[in-house]
Short mmCIF file of C-alpha atoms in Angstrom, two decimals:
data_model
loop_
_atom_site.label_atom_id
_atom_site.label_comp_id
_atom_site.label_asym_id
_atom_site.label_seq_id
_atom_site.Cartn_x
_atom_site.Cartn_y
_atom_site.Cartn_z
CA UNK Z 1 -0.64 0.63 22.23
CA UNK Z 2 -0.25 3.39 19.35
CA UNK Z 3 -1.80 3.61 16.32
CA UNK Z 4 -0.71 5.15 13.01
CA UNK Z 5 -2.86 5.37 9.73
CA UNK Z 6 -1.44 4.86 6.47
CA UNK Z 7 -3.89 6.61 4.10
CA UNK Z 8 -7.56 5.44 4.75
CA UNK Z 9 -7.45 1.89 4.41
CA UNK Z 10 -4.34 0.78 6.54
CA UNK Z 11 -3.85 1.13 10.40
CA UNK Z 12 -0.63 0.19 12.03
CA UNK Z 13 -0.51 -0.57 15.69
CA UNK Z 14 2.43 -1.13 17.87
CA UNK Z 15 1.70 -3.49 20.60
CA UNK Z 16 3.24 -3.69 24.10
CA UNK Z 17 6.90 -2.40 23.98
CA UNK Z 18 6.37 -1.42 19.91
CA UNK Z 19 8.17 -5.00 18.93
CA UNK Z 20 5.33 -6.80 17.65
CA UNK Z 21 3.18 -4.43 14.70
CA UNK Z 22 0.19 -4.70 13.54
CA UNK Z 23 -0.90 -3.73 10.18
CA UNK Z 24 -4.42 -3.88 10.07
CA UNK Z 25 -6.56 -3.85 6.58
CA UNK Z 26 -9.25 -1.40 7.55
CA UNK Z 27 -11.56 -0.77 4.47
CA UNK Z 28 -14.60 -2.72 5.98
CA UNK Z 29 -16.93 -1.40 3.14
CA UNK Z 30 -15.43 -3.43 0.30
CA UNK Z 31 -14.67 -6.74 2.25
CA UNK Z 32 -10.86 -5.06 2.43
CA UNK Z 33 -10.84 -5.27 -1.67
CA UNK Z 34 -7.44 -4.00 -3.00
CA UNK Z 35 -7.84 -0.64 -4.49
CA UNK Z 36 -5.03 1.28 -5.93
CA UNK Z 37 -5.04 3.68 -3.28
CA UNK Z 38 -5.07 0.70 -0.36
CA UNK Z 39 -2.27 -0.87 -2.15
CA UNK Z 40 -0.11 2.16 -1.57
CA UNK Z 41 -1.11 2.00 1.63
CA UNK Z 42 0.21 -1.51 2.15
CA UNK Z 43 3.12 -0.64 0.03
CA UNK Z 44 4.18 2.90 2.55
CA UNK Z 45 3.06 0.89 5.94
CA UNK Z 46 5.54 -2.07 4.68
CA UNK Z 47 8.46 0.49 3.80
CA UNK Z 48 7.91 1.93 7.08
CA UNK Z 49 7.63 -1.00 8.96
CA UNK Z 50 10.68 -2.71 7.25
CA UNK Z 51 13.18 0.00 8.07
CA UNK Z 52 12.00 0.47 11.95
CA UNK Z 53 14.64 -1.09 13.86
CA UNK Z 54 12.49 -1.45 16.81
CA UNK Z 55 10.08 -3.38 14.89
CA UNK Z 56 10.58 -7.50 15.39
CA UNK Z 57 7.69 -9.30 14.06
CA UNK Z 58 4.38 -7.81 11.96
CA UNK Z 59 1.05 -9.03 12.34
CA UNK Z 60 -1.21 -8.98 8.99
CA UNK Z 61 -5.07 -8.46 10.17
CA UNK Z 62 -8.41 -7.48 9.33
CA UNK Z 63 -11.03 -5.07 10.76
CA UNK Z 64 -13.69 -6.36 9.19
CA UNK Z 65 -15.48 -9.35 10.84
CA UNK Z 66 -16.26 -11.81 7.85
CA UNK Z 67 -13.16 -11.18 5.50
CA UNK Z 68 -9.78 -10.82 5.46
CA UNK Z 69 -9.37 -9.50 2.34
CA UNK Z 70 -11.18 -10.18 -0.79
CA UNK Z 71 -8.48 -9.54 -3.32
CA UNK Z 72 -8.53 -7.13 -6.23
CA UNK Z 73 -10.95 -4.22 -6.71
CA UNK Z 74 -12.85 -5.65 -9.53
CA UNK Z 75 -15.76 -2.71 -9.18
CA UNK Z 76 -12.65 -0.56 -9.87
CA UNK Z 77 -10.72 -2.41 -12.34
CA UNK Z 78 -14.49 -2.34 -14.14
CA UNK Z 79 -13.59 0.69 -15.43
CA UNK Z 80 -10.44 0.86 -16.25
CA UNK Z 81 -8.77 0.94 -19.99
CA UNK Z 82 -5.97 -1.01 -20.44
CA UNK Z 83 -3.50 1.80 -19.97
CA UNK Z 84 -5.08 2.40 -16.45
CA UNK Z 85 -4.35 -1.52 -15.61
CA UNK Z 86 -0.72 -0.88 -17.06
CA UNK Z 87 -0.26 1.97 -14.94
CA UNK Z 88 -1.56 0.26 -11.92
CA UNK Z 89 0.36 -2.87 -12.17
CA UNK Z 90 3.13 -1.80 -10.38
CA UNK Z 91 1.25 0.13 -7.07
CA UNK Z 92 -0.64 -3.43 -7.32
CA UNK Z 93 2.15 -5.21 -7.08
CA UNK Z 94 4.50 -3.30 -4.75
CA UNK Z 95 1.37 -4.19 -2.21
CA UNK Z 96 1.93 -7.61 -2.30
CA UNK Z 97 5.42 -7.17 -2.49
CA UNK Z 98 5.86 -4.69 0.62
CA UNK Z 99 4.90 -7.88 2.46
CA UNK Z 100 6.67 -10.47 1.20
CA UNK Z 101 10.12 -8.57 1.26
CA UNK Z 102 9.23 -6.99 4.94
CA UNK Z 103 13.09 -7.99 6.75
CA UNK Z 104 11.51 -9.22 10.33
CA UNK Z 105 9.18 -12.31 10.71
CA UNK Z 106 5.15 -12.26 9.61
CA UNK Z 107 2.16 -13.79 10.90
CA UNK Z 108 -1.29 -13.82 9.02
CA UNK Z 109 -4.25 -13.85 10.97
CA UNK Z 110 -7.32 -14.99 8.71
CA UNK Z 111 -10.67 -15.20 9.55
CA UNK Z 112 -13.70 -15.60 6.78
CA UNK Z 113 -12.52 -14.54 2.96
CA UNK Z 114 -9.12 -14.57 1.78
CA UNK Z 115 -9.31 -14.90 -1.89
CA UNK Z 116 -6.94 -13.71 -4.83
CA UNK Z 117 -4.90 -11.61 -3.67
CA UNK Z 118 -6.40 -11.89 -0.14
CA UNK Z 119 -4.81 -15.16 -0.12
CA UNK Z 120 -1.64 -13.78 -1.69
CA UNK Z 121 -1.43 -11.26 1.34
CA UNK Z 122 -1.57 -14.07 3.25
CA UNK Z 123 0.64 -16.58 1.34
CA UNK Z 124 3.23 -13.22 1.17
CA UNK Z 125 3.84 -13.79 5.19
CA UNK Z 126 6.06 -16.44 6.72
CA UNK Z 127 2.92 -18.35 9.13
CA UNK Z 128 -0.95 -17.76 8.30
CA UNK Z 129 -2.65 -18.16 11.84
CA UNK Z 130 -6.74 -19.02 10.79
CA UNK Z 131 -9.96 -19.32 12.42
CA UNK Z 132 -12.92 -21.95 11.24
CA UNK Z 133 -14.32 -19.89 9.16
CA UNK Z 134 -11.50 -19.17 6.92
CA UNK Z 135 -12.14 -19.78 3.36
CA UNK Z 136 -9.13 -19.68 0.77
CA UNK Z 137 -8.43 -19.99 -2.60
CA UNK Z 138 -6.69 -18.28 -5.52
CA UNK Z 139 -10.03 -17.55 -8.37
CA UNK Z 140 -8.58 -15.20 -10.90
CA UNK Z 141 -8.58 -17.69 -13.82
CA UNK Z 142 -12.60 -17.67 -13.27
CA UNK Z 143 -12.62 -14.12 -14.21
CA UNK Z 144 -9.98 -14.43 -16.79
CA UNK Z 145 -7.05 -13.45 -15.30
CA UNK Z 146 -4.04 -15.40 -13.03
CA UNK Z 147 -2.69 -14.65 -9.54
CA UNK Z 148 -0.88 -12.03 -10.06
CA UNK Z 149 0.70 -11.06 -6.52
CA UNK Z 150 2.48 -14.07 -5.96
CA UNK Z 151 0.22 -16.70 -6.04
CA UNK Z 152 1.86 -19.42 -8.58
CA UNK Z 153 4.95 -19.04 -7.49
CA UNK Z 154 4.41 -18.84 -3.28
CA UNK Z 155 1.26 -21.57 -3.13
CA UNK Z 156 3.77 -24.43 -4.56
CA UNK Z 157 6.32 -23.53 -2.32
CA UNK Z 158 4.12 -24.70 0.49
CA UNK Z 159 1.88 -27.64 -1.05
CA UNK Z 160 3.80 -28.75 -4.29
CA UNK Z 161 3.63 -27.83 -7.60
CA UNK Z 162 0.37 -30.63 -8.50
CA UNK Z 163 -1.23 -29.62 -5.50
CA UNK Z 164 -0.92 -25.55 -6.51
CA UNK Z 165 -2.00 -26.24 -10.09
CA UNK Z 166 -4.83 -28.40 -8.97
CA UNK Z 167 -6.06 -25.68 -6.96
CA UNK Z 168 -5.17 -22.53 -9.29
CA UNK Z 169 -6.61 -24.30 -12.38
CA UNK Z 170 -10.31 -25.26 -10.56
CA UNK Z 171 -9.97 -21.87 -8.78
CA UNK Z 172 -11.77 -23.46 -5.77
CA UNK Z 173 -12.34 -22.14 -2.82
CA UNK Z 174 -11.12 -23.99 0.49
CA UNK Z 175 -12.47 -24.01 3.81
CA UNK Z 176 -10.66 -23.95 6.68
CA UNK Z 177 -10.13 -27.61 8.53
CA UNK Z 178 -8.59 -28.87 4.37
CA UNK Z 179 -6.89 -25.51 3.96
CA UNK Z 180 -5.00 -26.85 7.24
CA UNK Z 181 -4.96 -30.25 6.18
CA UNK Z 182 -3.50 -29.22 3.08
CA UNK Z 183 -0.80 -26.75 4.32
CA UNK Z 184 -2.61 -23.66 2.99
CA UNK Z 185 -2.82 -22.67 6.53
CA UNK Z 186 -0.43 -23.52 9.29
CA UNK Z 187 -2.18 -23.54 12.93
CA UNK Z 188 -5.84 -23.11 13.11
CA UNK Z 189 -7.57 -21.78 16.49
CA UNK Z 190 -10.80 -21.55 18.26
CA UNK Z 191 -13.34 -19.03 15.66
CA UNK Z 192 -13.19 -15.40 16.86
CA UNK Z 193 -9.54 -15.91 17.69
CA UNK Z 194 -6.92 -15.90 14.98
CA UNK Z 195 -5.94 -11.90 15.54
CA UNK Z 196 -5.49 -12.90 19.44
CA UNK Z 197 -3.42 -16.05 18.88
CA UNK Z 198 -1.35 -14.48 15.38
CA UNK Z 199 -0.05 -11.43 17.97
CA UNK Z 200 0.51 -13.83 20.44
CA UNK Z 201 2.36 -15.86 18.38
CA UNK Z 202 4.64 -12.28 17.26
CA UNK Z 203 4.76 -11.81 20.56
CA UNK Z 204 6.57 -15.07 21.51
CA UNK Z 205 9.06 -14.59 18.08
CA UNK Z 206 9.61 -11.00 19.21
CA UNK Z 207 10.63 -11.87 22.73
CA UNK Z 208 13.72 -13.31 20.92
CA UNK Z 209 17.06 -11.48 19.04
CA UNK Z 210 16.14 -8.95 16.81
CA UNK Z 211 19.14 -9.29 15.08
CA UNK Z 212 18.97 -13.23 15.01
CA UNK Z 213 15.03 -12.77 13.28
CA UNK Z 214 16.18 -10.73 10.35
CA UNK Z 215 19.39 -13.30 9.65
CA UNK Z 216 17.30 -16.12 10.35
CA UNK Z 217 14.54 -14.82 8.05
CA UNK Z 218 16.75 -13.57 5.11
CA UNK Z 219 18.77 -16.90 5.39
CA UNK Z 220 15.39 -18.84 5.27
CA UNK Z 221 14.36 -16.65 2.46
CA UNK Z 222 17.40 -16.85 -0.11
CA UNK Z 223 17.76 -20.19 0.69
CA UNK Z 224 14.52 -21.58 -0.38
CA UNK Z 225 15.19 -23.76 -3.42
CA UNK Z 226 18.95 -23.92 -3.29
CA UNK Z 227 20.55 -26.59 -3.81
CA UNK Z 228 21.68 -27.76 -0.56
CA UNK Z 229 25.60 -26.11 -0.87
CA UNK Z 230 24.28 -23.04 -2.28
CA UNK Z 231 22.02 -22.76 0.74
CA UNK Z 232 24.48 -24.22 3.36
CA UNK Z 233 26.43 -21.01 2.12
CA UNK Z 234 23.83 -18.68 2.22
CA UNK Z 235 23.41 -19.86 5.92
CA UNK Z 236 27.02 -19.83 6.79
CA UNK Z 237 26.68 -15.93 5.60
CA UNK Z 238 23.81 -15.32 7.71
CA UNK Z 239 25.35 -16.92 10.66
CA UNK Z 240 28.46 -14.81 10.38
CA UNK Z 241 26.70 -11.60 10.07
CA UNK Z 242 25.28 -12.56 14.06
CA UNK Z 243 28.35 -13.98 15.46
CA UNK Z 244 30.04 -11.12 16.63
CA UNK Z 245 26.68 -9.23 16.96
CA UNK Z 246 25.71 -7.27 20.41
CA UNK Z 247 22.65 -9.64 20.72
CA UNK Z 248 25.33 -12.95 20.35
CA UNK Z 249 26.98 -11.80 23.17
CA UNK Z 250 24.05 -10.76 24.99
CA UNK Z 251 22.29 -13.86 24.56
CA UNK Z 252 24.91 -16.52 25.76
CA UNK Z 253 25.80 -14.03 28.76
CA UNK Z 254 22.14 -13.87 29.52
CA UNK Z 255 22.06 -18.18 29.36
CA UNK Z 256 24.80 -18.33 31.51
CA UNK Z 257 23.66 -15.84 34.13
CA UNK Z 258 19.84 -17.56 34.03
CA UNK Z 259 18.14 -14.03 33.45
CA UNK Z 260 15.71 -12.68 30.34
CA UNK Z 261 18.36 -11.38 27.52
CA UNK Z 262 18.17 -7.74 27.22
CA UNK Z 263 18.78 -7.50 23.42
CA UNK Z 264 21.41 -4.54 21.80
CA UNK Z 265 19.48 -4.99 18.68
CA UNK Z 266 22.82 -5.15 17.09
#
């Protein structure tokens, strides 16, 4: 395993064969509260990440043993004028951002607090993997504000618009066995185990064609609330750009001969 540190607050680590990374939120002294300077962390480990062909799948963690990630720096927004939260808006948002837009598949592992734009780091990857004592929720209208990396548009996409406003408009917090029951996370696991089982899960999605994940991703992606031609086309598009890929070929001679593919990556 290597290990690469973006800044103070982010550590990427490429597992096994460097297919399945692992960008781990490492500022345990704020509970992994988004500063300005983390969020261009997230933002450069994401850019990275994204354009590494030999990356497959990323892993979204935490280092710190009772949070994910607490969402915004409100000690540091505390002092800010409103030009300083102008300014900031956009390293804020290219945090949150960086994730969503990353080209390969992404896990969340969550274990205690993901809240705000914790939970938009979370809702920002394609399967949140959590642990019993995972507690959700989007707050920000409590403290005057609204989800502003995501939230209103990504938590309705997976529980339905009544269901996101019910939950944006108390701002209440949700603990892990209804976050599952209500979609807000997808698999939960024994407590003390949601990094282990999120990089095995990357592990299983990057045994699999590199160049099938991205299509398969951006076709899931641009998709998403098509109507059904549009997004038959946007499939057909996605399928075509594999068809006469390296890893096509690869795969179905790998099928027929009964042996583990050995992917091109192209």
């Amino acid at each position: 395993m290597s290990e690469e540190r973006f800044g103070e607050f982010v550590l990427v680590r490429r597992h096994g064969d460097g297919h399945v990374a692992e960008l781990a939120l490492d500022r345990p002294k704020a509970m992994n509260a988004v500063s300005t300077e983390m969020a261009r962390s997230i933002s450069g480990a994401c850019a990275a990440l994204g354009a590494d062909r030999d990356v497959r799948v990323v892993v979204v963690t935490s280092t710190h043993e009772r949070a994910f990630c607490v969402g915004a720096d409100l000690k540091e927004r505390n002092s800010f004028s409103d030009a300083d939260l102008v300014r900031q808006r956009p390293v804020a948002r290219g945090a949150y951002t960086g994730v969503l837009e990353l080209p390969v598949p992404t896990v969340a592992a969550v274990h205690g607090f993901a809240l705000g734009g914790g939970f938009e780091l979370a809702l920002s990857c394609d399967v949140i993997v959590a642990d019993p004592t995972a507690v959700v929720g989007l707050p920000e209208v409590s403290v005057g504000v609204i989800p502003g990396g995501g939230g209103t548009q990504l938590l309705p996409r997976r529980v339905g618009a009544a269901r996101a406003a019910e939950l944006i408009f108390t701002a209440r917090r949700v603990e892990a066995l209804e976050a599952r029951e209500l979609g807000l996370v997808d698999v939960l696991v024994e407590e003390g185990r949601d990094r282990e089982e999120a990089l095995a899960l990357g592990a299983r999605m990057a045994g699999n064609s590199p160049v099938g994940l991205r299509a398969a991703k951006k076709a899931l992606r641009l998709g998403f609330g098509m109507d059904l031609r549009a997004g038959l086309e946007v499939e057909d598009a996605a399928w075509r750009s594999v068809a006469f890929s390296g890893d096509r070929a690869e795969g179905v001679a790998a099928f027929n001969e009964k042996r583990k593919p050995q992917w091109p990556g192209e």
